[in-house]
Amino acid sequence: MYNIDELDALLLSELRDIAETLKIKNYKKLDKQGLIYKILDQQALIPESQLPERKVVVEKPATEKPAIEKRSNVVASNNSTQGINEKNSVATNVEPSNSPSTPAKTTNNATNTNPGQPMSSRGNNGHIRRNRNTTPNAVNLDIAIDSEGVLEIMQDGYGFLRSADYNYLASPDDIYVSPSQIKLFGLKTGDTVKGAVRSPKEGEKYFALLKVETVNGRTTEEIRDRVSFEYLTPLFAQERLRLDNGPTQYSTRILNLFAPIGKGQRGMIVAPPKTGKTVLLKEIANAIAANHPEVYLIVLLIGERPEEVTDMSRSVNAEVIASTFDEQAERQTKVASMVLEKAKRMVECGHDVVILLDSITRLARAYNIVIPSSGKILSGGVDAHALYNPKRFFGAARNVEEGGSLTILATALIDTGSKMDEVIFEEFKGTGNMELQLDRKLANRRIYPAMDVPASGTRREDLLMDKEVLSRVWILRKFMADMTSIEAMEFLLGKMRGTRNNEEFLASMSDT
């Protein structure tokens, strides 16, 4: 079986001979690069026992004409006396090639007196052989380097490893993956592939993947029998994500008590404009990164302002993928699709993944622009088919019985004055198993976090909290049931300011 480097070193005629033995159709119409990939694909389909024997190419020794006479003639044209003397001196120093008394080994023991110049040596027949590498410090471009990327498979069967630095979109750093490698290892779109990569040769445009080392942090043998994400068993969240990140981080402390988040949670943050939803997401991301290093955290920003993207990437220890509001809707949907596929592939391999999406309303707006019109238009100008992909994204969050989880916290915009935003929120209402509502009245009074605590909560919170803590939280809820959102938040902040953590807060409430 040939590899890509061996095939690249052969001539086009030799490649055509190999293609003929492998019974490749229309191989004469292909150029050298296309013929190489066709041979690699055909080898992957044929069992190794049935492959024809490899053709061994033996290079013939190069024969050169004696250059002594030519050299003497050139010199003689300038100075005849000097040329005759040089001819005689060379003739006396060079032995005949057929002389048995001169051993062949002595002609190859030449030493280079000037290390900065190319090496030259004499053969058995006295002729000069010069090194083909005429540059003193040549760089070998065929050296393989380790690289990593997220796979995107194209319609023709080949794929590219996309870089997170370019938000998983096409870039000059893309790495070509052949169809034979995709079939051999069972790769899918979204797989994080790490392996040996070589730089593009003359006439090539992309880097090429030579060897696959790991896929999603697992070996190639471990991922062969993985179960597809759609066939994994979803369960309620059972392991809580601890969001305690300091005594003054009241937003995450309140979330821990009244709207806990577990691994596999599908949460929605319902937020009017200017209520601090982006700052809240940043605090949640920092808390998860500090308390759960085993979780792979992705912050996905769709339709946000560029300065907020920069601020998020600098202040959060997570992978920040963004498509700002000034980009086309096709790019926004492409970025979201690649992030979702990457998360699914990681969950298939048993990893815990958290995606913080801001916002699902803008993602639905982008899909409403991109999708072809179905003729079924809802109120507000929303196409009936445009909400399928956002629901597919949000519905992918789940805790998996076989191991791994995908947690998604998405923000939904309300009270924007747009009928479309209201329709989108109504379509997603009730689909999550955790809901956090932000209140504009609290934000207007500059009371942060602007949470409407009585209206927020988590389904099956008994699976995430201890019975003792849960009973005390229920007592607090009963006490705040008749309060407005402003009164409830002022009450909680007043009691929490003198405590270092939630345990001290609950203990102080039981004493009173």
Coordinates of C-alpha atoms in Angstrom, one line a residue:
M1 CA 0.0 0.0 0.0
Y2 CA 1.4 3.4 -1.0
N3 CA 1.3 6.5 1.1
I4 CA 0.9 10.0 -0.2
D5 CA 4.6 10.8 0.0
E6 CA 5.7 7.8 -2.0
L7 CA 3.1 8.5 -4.7
D8 CA 4.1 12.2 -4.9
A9 CA 7.7 11.2 -5.6
L10 CA 6.7 9.1 -8.7
L11 CA 6.3 10.3 -12.2
L12 CA 3.0 10.7 -13.9
S13 CA 3.6 7.7 -16.2
E14 CA 4.4 5.5 -13.2
L15 CA 1.2 6.7 -11.4
R16 CA -0.8 5.8 -14.5
D17 CA 0.7 2.3 -14.4
I18 CA -0.4 1.9 -10.8
A19 CA -3.8 3.2 -11.6
E20 CA -4.1 0.7 -14.4
T21 CA -3.3 -2.2 -12.0
L22 CA -5.8 -0.9 -9.5
K23 CA -8.4 -0.7 -12.4
I24 CA -9.2 3.0 -11.9
K25 CA -11.6 4.3 -14.5
N26 CA -10.7 7.3 -16.7
Y27 CA -7.3 7.7 -15.0
K28 CA -5.7 9.2 -18.1
K29 CA -7.9 12.3 -17.8
L30 CA -6.6 13.1 -14.3
D31 CA -3.6 15.3 -13.4
K32 CA -0.9 14.1 -11.0
Q33 CA -2.5 15.4 -7.9
G34 CA -6.0 14.1 -8.7
L35 CA -4.5 10.7 -9.7
I36 CA -2.7 10.4 -6.3
Y37 CA -5.9 10.9 -4.4
K38 CA -7.8 8.5 -6.6
I39 CA -5.1 5.8 -5.9
L40 CA -5.3 6.4 -2.2
D41 CA -9.1 6.1 -2.3
Q42 CA -9.0 2.9 -4.3
Q43 CA -6.4 1.4 -1.9
A44 CA -8.8 2.0 1.0
L45 CA -11.6 0.1 -0.8
I46 CA -9.5 -3.0 -1.7
P47 CA -8.4 -5.4 1.0
E48 CA -4.7 -5.4 1.6
S49 CA -4.4 -9.1 0.6
Q50 CA -5.8 -8.4 -2.8
L51 CA -3.6 -5.3 -3.6
P52 CA -1.1 -5.8 -6.4
E53 CA 2.6 -5.9 -5.5
R54 CA 4.3 -2.5 -5.1
K55 CA 6.4 -1.4 -7.9
V56 CA 10.0 -0.8 -6.7
V57 CA 11.6 2.1 -8.6
V58 CA 15.4 1.7 -8.9
E59 CA 17.3 4.8 -10.0
K60 CA 20.0 4.1 -12.7
P61 CA 23.4 5.4 -11.9
A62 CA 24.1 8.6 -13.7
T63 CA 26.9 8.4 -16.3
E64 CA 28.7 11.5 -17.2
K65 CA 31.2 12.2 -20.0
P66 CA 34.8 13.0 -18.9
A67 CA 35.2 16.6 -18.2
I68 CA 39.0 16.8 -18.1
E69 CA 39.6 17.4 -21.8
K70 CA 36.8 20.0 -22.0
R71 CA 38.3 21.9 -19.0
S72 CA 41.8 21.9 -20.6
N73 CA 40.5 23.2 -23.9
V74 CA 38.7 26.1 -22.2
V75 CA 41.8 27.1 -20.3
A76 CA 43.9 26.7 -23.4
S77 CA 41.8 29.2 -25.3
N78 CA 42.9 31.9 -22.8
N79 CA 46.5 30.9 -22.3
S80 CA 47.9 28.0 -24.4
T81 CA 51.0 27.5 -22.3
Q82 CA 49.1 27.4 -19.1
G83 CA 46.5 25.0 -20.6
I84 CA 49.2 22.6 -21.7
N85 CA 50.8 22.5 -18.3
E86 CA 47.4 22.0 -16.6
K87 CA 46.6 19.2 -19.0
N88 CA 49.8 17.4 -18.3
S89 CA 49.4 17.9 -14.5
V90 CA 45.9 16.4 -14.6
A91 CA 47.0 13.6 -16.8
T92 CA 49.8 12.6 -14.4
N93 CA 47.6 12.8 -11.3
V94 CA 44.5 10.9 -12.6
E95 CA 44.9 7.1 -12.9
P96 CA 43.0 5.2 -15.6
S97 CA 39.6 4.0 -14.6
N98 CA 40.4 0.4 -15.6
S99 CA 43.6 0.2 -13.5
P100 CA 43.3 -2.6 -11.0
S101 CA 46.0 -1.2 -8.8
T102 CA 43.8 1.8 -7.6
P103 CA 41.2 0.8 -4.9
A104 CA 37.7 2.2 -5.3
K105 CA 37.4 3.3 -1.7
T106 CA 40.1 5.9 -1.8
T107 CA 38.1 8.0 -4.2
N108 CA 35.2 8.4 -1.8
N109 CA 37.1 9.6 1.2
A110 CA 37.1 13.2 0.2
T111 CA 36.8 15.8 3.0
N112 CA 35.2 19.2 2.6
T113 CA 37.7 21.8 3.5
N114 CA 35.1 24.6 3.4
P115 CA 32.0 23.6 5.4
G116 CA 30.1 26.6 4.0
Q117 CA 30.3 25.2 0.4
P118 CA 28.5 22.3 -1.1
M119 CA 30.3 18.9 -0.9
S120 CA 31.8 17.3 -4.1
S121 CA 33.4 13.9 -4.5
R122 CA 35.0 11.8 -7.2
G123 CA 33.6 8.5 -8.4
N124 CA 35.4 5.3 -9.3
N125 CA 36.1 6.6 -12.8
G126 CA 37.6 9.9 -11.7
H127 CA 34.6 12.0 -12.7
I128 CA 33.3 14.8 -10.4
R129 CA 29.9 14.3 -8.7
R130 CA 28.4 17.4 -7.2
N131 CA 25.7 17.4 -4.5
R132 CA 22.3 18.3 -5.9
N133 CA 21.7 20.5 -2.9
T134 CA 23.6 23.6 -3.9
T135 CA 22.4 25.8 -1.0
P136 CA 24.5 25.5 2.2
N137 CA 21.6 25.7 4.7
A138 CA 18.6 24.1 2.9
V139 CA 15.3 23.8 4.8
N140 CA 13.5 20.5 4.4
L141 CA 9.8 21.4 3.8
D142 CA 8.7 17.8 4.0
I143 CA 9.1 17.7 7.8
A144 CA 5.8 16.7 9.5
I145 CA 4.5 18.9 12.3
D146 CA 1.6 18.2 14.8
S147 CA -1.5 20.2 14.3
E148 CA -5.2 20.1 15.3
G149 CA -8.5 21.2 13.9
V150 CA -12.2 20.5 13.6
L151 CA -13.2 18.4 10.6
E152 CA -15.7 19.6 8.1
I153 CA -16.6 17.1 5.4
M154 CA -17.5 18.5 2.0
Q155 CA -20.0 17.0 -0.4
D156 CA -17.4 15.4 -2.6
G157 CA -16.2 13.2 0.3
Y158 CA -12.9 15.0 1.3
G159 CA -12.7 17.3 4.2
F160 CA -10.8 20.2 5.9
L161 CA -9.6 20.7 9.4
R162 CA -10.9 24.2 10.4
S163 CA -9.2 26.4 13.0
A164 CA -10.9 28.0 16.0
D165 CA -8.9 31.1 15.4
Y166 CA -11.1 31.7 12.3
N167 CA -14.3 30.6 14.0
Y168 CA -14.3 27.3 12.1
L169 CA -14.7 29.0 8.7
A170 CA -12.5 28.6 5.6
S171 CA -9.0 30.0 6.1
P172 CA -5.4 29.7 4.9
D173 CA -4.6 27.4 7.8
D174 CA -7.0 24.7 6.7
I175 CA -5.7 21.1 6.5
Y176 CA -6.8 18.8 3.7
V177 CA -8.1 15.4 4.8
S178 CA -8.5 12.8 2.0
P179 CA -11.6 10.6 1.6
S180 CA -9.6 7.5 2.3
Q181 CA -8.6 8.8 5.7
I182 CA -12.2 9.8 6.5
K183 CA -13.5 6.3 5.5
L184 CA -10.7 4.4 7.3
F185 CA -11.2 6.0 10.7
G186 CA -15.0 6.7 10.4
L187 CA -14.6 10.4 10.9
K188 CA -17.6 12.8 11.0
T189 CA -18.1 16.5 10.7
G190 CA -17.2 18.1 14.0
D191 CA -14.5 15.6 15.0
T192 CA -11.5 17.3 16.6
V193 CA -8.6 15.6 14.8
K194 CA -4.9 15.8 15.9
G195 CA -2.2 14.4 13.7
A196 CA 1.0 14.9 11.7
V197 CA 0.7 17.5 8.9
R198 CA 3.0 18.5 6.1
S199 CA 3.3 21.8 4.4
P200 CA 1.9 22.2 0.8
K201 CA 4.2 21.4 -2.0
E202 CA 4.6 23.1 -5.3
G203 CA 1.2 23.4 -7.0
E204 CA -0.8 22.5 -3.8
K205 CA -2.9 25.0 -2.0
Y206 CA -3.5 23.5 1.4
F207 CA -1.6 21.6 4.2
A208 CA -2.1 17.8 4.1
L209 CA -2.9 15.5 6.9
L210 CA -0.4 12.6 6.9
K211 CA -1.3 10.6 10.0
V212 CA -4.2 10.7 12.5
E213 CA -3.1 10.4 16.1
T214 CA -6.1 11.2 18.2
V215 CA -9.8 12.1 17.6
N216 CA -11.7 14.0 20.3
G217 CA -8.9 13.1 22.7
R218 CA -9.3 9.4 22.1
T219 CA -7.3 7.0 20.0
T220 CA -8.5 5.9 16.6
E221 CA -9.3 2.4 17.9
E222 CA -11.6 3.8 20.6
I223 CA -13.7 5.8 18.3
R224 CA -14.5 3.1 15.8
D225 CA -17.4 1.7 17.8
R226 CA -18.8 4.9 19.2
V227 CA -22.6 5.3 19.3
S228 CA -24.1 8.2 17.3
F229 CA -25.4 11.1 19.3
E230 CA -28.9 10.7 18.1
Y231 CA -29.0 7.1 19.6
L232 CA -27.7 8.1 23.1
T233 CA -30.2 7.9 26.0
P234 CA -31.1 11.3 27.4
L235 CA -31.7 11.7 31.2
F236 CA -32.4 14.5 33.6
A237 CA -29.4 16.4 34.9
Q238 CA -28.1 14.7 38.1
E239 CA -24.7 16.4 38.8
R240 CA -24.8 20.0 39.7
L241 CA -22.3 22.5 38.3
R242 CA -21.0 24.5 41.3
L243 CA -21.0 28.2 40.5
D244 CA -19.5 29.6 43.7
N245 CA -16.7 32.0 42.7
G246 CA -16.2 34.3 45.6
P247 CA -18.3 35.9 48.3
T248 CA -19.1 39.0 46.2
Q249 CA -20.4 37.1 43.1
Y250 CA -24.0 37.3 44.2
S251 CA -25.4 36.4 40.8
T252 CA -23.8 32.9 40.7
R253 CA -24.6 32.4 44.4
I254 CA -28.3 33.1 43.8
L255 CA -28.3 30.8 40.8
N256 CA -26.8 28.0 42.9
L257 CA -29.8 28.2 45.3
F258 CA -32.8 29.2 43.2
A259 CA -32.0 28.0 39.7
P260 CA -29.2 25.4 39.9
I261 CA -27.5 24.2 36.7
G262 CA -26.6 20.6 36.2
K263 CA -24.5 18.7 33.6
G264 CA -26.9 18.2 30.7
Q265 CA -29.2 21.2 31.6
R266 CA -31.1 23.0 28.9
G267 CA -31.5 26.4 30.3
M268 CA -32.9 29.7 29.0
I269 CA -32.1 33.1 30.2
V270 CA -35.1 35.4 29.4
A271 CA -33.8 38.9 29.2
P272 CA -35.1 42.3 28.1
P273 CA -32.5 44.7 26.7
K274 CA -29.9 46.3 29.0
T275 CA -30.5 43.9 31.9
G276 CA -26.9 42.6 32.1
K277 CA -27.3 39.2 30.4
T278 CA -23.9 39.3 28.8
V279 CA -22.2 40.1 32.1
L280 CA -24.2 37.3 33.7
L281 CA -23.0 34.9 31.1
K282 CA -19.4 36.0 31.7
E283 CA -19.7 35.4 35.4
I284 CA -21.2 31.9 34.8
A285 CA -18.4 31.1 32.4
N286 CA -15.7 32.1 34.8
A287 CA -17.3 30.1 37.7
I288 CA -17.6 26.9 35.6
A289 CA -14.0 27.3 34.4
A290 CA -12.7 27.8 37.9
N291 CA -14.7 25.0 39.6
H292 CA -14.9 22.4 36.8
P293 CA -11.7 22.1 34.8
E294 CA -12.9 18.8 33.4
V295 CA -15.7 20.5 31.5
Y296 CA -15.0 21.8 27.9
L297 CA -16.5 25.3 27.8
I298 CA -17.6 27.1 24.6
V299 CA -19.0 30.6 24.5
L300 CA -20.9 31.1 21.2
L301 CA -21.8 34.8 20.4
I302 CA -24.2 35.3 17.5
G303 CA -25.0 38.8 16.3
E304 CA -23.1 40.5 19.1
R305 CA -21.1 43.7 18.9
P306 CA -17.4 43.3 18.1
E307 CA -16.2 45.0 21.2
E308 CA -18.2 42.6 23.4
V309 CA -16.6 39.7 21.5
T310 CA -13.1 41.0 22.4
D311 CA -14.0 41.6 26.0
M312 CA -15.4 38.1 26.3
S313 CA -12.4 36.4 24.8
R314 CA -10.0 38.3 27.1
S315 CA -11.9 37.9 30.3
V316 CA -13.1 34.3 30.1
N317 CA -11.0 31.1 30.2
A318 CA -12.9 29.3 27.5
E319 CA -13.1 28.9 23.7
V320 CA -14.9 31.9 22.4
I321 CA -16.5 31.5 18.9
A322 CA -18.3 34.5 17.5
S323 CA -20.0 35.9 14.4
T324 CA -20.8 39.6 14.8
F325 CA -23.9 41.4 13.7
D326 CA -22.2 42.9 10.7
E327 CA -21.5 39.5 9.1
Q328 CA -23.8 37.7 6.7
A329 CA -26.5 35.4 8.0
E330 CA -24.8 32.4 6.2
R331 CA -21.7 32.8 8.3
Q332 CA -23.6 33.0 11.5
T333 CA -25.5 29.8 10.8
K334 CA -22.3 28.1 9.6
V335 CA -20.5 29.0 12.8
A336 CA -23.4 27.8 15.0
S337 CA -23.7 24.5 13.1
M338 CA -19.9 23.7 13.4
V339 CA -20.0 24.4 17.2
L340 CA -23.0 22.1 17.6
E341 CA -21.4 19.3 15.6
K342 CA -18.1 19.6 17.6
A343 CA -20.0 19.4 20.9
K344 CA -22.0 16.3 19.7
R345 CA -18.8 14.5 18.7
M346 CA -17.2 15.2 22.0
V347 CA -20.3 13.9 23.9
E348 CA -20.1 10.7 21.8
C349 CA -16.6 10.2 23.2
G350 CA -17.8 10.7 26.8
H351 CA -16.8 14.4 27.5
D352 CA -18.8 17.0 29.4
V353 CA -19.4 20.1 27.2
V354 CA -21.1 23.4 28.1
I355 CA -22.2 25.9 25.5
L356 CA -23.2 29.4 26.5
L357 CA -25.2 30.9 23.6
D358 CA -25.9 34.6 23.2
S359 CA -28.5 34.7 21.8
I360 CA -30.8 32.1 20.4
T361 CA -33.1 34.9 19.1
R362 CA -30.5 36.3 16.8
L363 CA -29.7 32.7 15.6
A364 CA -33.3 32.2 14.7
R365 CA -33.4 35.5 12.9
A366 CA -30.3 34.4 10.8
Y367 CA -31.9 31.1 9.9
N368 CA -35.1 32.9 8.9
I369 CA -33.0 34.8 6.4
V370 CA -31.0 31.9 5.1
I371 CA -33.7 29.2 4.7
P372 CA -35.7 29.0 1.5
S373 CA -39.2 30.3 1.8
S374 CA -41.7 27.5 2.6
G375 CA -44.8 29.7 2.0
K376 CA -45.9 29.2 5.6
I377 CA -45.3 32.5 7.4
L378 CA -46.1 32.9 11.1
S379 CA -47.0 36.3 12.6
G380 CA -44.0 38.6 12.7
G381 CA -42.6 37.4 9.4
V382 CA -41.1 34.2 10.8
D383 CA -41.0 31.3 8.3
A384 CA -42.4 28.1 9.8
H385 CA -39.3 26.1 8.8
A386 CA -36.8 28.7 10.1
L387 CA -37.2 27.6 13.7
Y388 CA -36.3 23.9 13.1
N389 CA -32.5 24.4 13.2
P390 CA -32.6 26.7 16.3
K391 CA -34.8 24.1 18.1
R392 CA -32.4 21.4 16.9
F393 CA -29.5 23.3 18.5
F394 CA -31.3 24.0 21.8
G395 CA -32.8 20.5 22.0
A396 CA -29.3 18.9 21.7
A397 CA -28.7 19.6 25.4
R398 CA -29.0 16.4 27.4
N399 CA -27.4 14.3 30.1
V400 CA -26.4 11.0 28.5
E401 CA -26.8 7.6 30.3
E402 CA -23.8 6.1 28.4
G403 CA -21.5 8.9 29.7
G404 CA -20.9 12.5 28.8
S405 CA -23.3 15.5 28.8
L406 CA -24.1 18.6 26.7
T407 CA -25.2 21.7 28.7
I408 CA -26.7 24.7 26.8
L409 CA -27.5 28.0 28.4
A410 CA -29.1 30.3 25.8
T411 CA -30.4 33.9 26.1
A412 CA -33.7 34.8 24.6
L413 CA -34.7 38.5 24.0
I414 CA -38.1 39.9 24.9
D415 CA -39.6 43.4 25.1
T416 CA -37.6 44.6 22.2
G417 CA -40.5 46.1 20.3
S418 CA -40.3 43.4 17.6
K419 CA -43.1 41.0 17.0
M420 CA -40.6 38.5 15.5
D421 CA -38.7 38.3 18.8
E422 CA -41.9 37.6 20.7
V423 CA -42.9 34.8 18.3
I424 CA -39.4 33.2 18.6
F425 CA -39.6 33.3 22.4
E426 CA -43.1 31.8 22.4
E427 CA -41.9 28.9 20.3
F428 CA -39.0 28.2 22.7
K429 CA -41.1 28.7 25.8
G430 CA -41.4 25.5 27.8
T431 CA -38.7 23.6 25.8
G432 CA -36.0 24.1 28.5
N433 CA -35.7 22.5 31.9
M434 CA -34.3 25.6 33.6
E435 CA -35.4 29.2 33.2
L436 CA -33.9 32.4 34.6
Q437 CA -35.8 35.6 34.1
L438 CA -34.2 39.1 34.2
D439 CA -36.3 42.1 35.2
R440 CA -35.9 45.5 33.5
K441 CA -37.3 47.3 36.7
L442 CA -34.3 46.0 38.7
A443 CA -31.8 47.1 36.0
N444 CA -33.4 50.6 35.9
R445 CA -32.8 50.9 39.6
R446 CA -29.2 49.7 39.1
I447 CA -29.9 46.6 41.2
Y448 CA -27.7 43.8 39.9
P449 CA -28.1 40.9 39.4
A450 CA -31.4 41.9 37.9
M451 CA -33.0 38.5 38.5
D452 CA -36.7 37.9 39.1
V453 CA -36.1 35.2 41.7
P454 CA -39.7 34.1 42.3
A455 CA -40.3 33.5 38.6
S456 CA -37.0 31.6 38.0
G457 CA -36.4 27.9 38.7
T458 CA -35.2 24.5 37.6
R459 CA -37.2 21.4 36.8
R460 CA -36.4 18.4 39.0
E461 CA -34.1 20.5 41.3
D462 CA -34.4 17.7 43.9
L463 CA -31.9 15.7 41.8
L464 CA -29.3 18.5 42.0
M465 CA -29.6 19.6 45.7
D466 CA -29.4 18.0 49.1
K467 CA -32.7 17.5 50.9
E468 CA -31.6 19.8 53.8
V469 CA -30.6 22.7 51.4
L470 CA -33.7 22.1 49.3
S471 CA -36.0 22.4 52.2
R472 CA -34.5 25.7 53.3
V473 CA -34.7 27.1 49.7
W474 CA -38.4 26.2 49.7
I475 CA -38.9 28.1 52.9
L476 CA -37.3 31.1 51.4
R477 CA -39.5 30.8 48.3
K478 CA -42.6 30.7 50.4
F479 CA -41.4 33.8 52.3
M480 CA -40.7 35.7 49.1
A481 CA -43.8 34.5 47.2
D482 CA -45.8 37.7 48.0
M483 CA -42.9 40.0 47.3
T484 CA -42.2 41.9 44.1
S485 CA -39.0 41.1 42.2
I486 CA -37.4 44.3 43.6
E487 CA -38.3 43.5 47.2
A488 CA -37.1 39.9 46.9
M489 CA -33.7 40.9 45.4
E490 CA -33.1 43.6 47.9
F491 CA -33.9 41.1 50.7
L492 CA -31.5 38.5 49.4
L493 CA -28.7 40.9 48.7
G494 CA -29.1 42.4 52.2
K495 CA -28.8 39.0 53.8
M496 CA -25.9 37.7 51.6
R497 CA -23.6 40.7 52.0
G498 CA -22.4 39.6 55.4
T499 CA -21.7 35.9 54.5
R500 CA -18.8 34.2 52.7
N501 CA -20.8 31.5 51.1
N502 CA -24.3 30.0 50.7
E503 CA -23.8 27.7 53.7
E504 CA -23.3 30.6 56.0
F505 CA -26.3 32.4 54.4
L506 CA -28.7 29.5 55.0
A507 CA -27.4 29.1 58.5
S508 CA -28.0 32.7 59.3
M509 CA -31.5 32.5 57.8
S510 CA -32.3 29.5 60.1
D511 CA -31.1 31.4 63.1
T512 CA -33.4 34.3 62.4

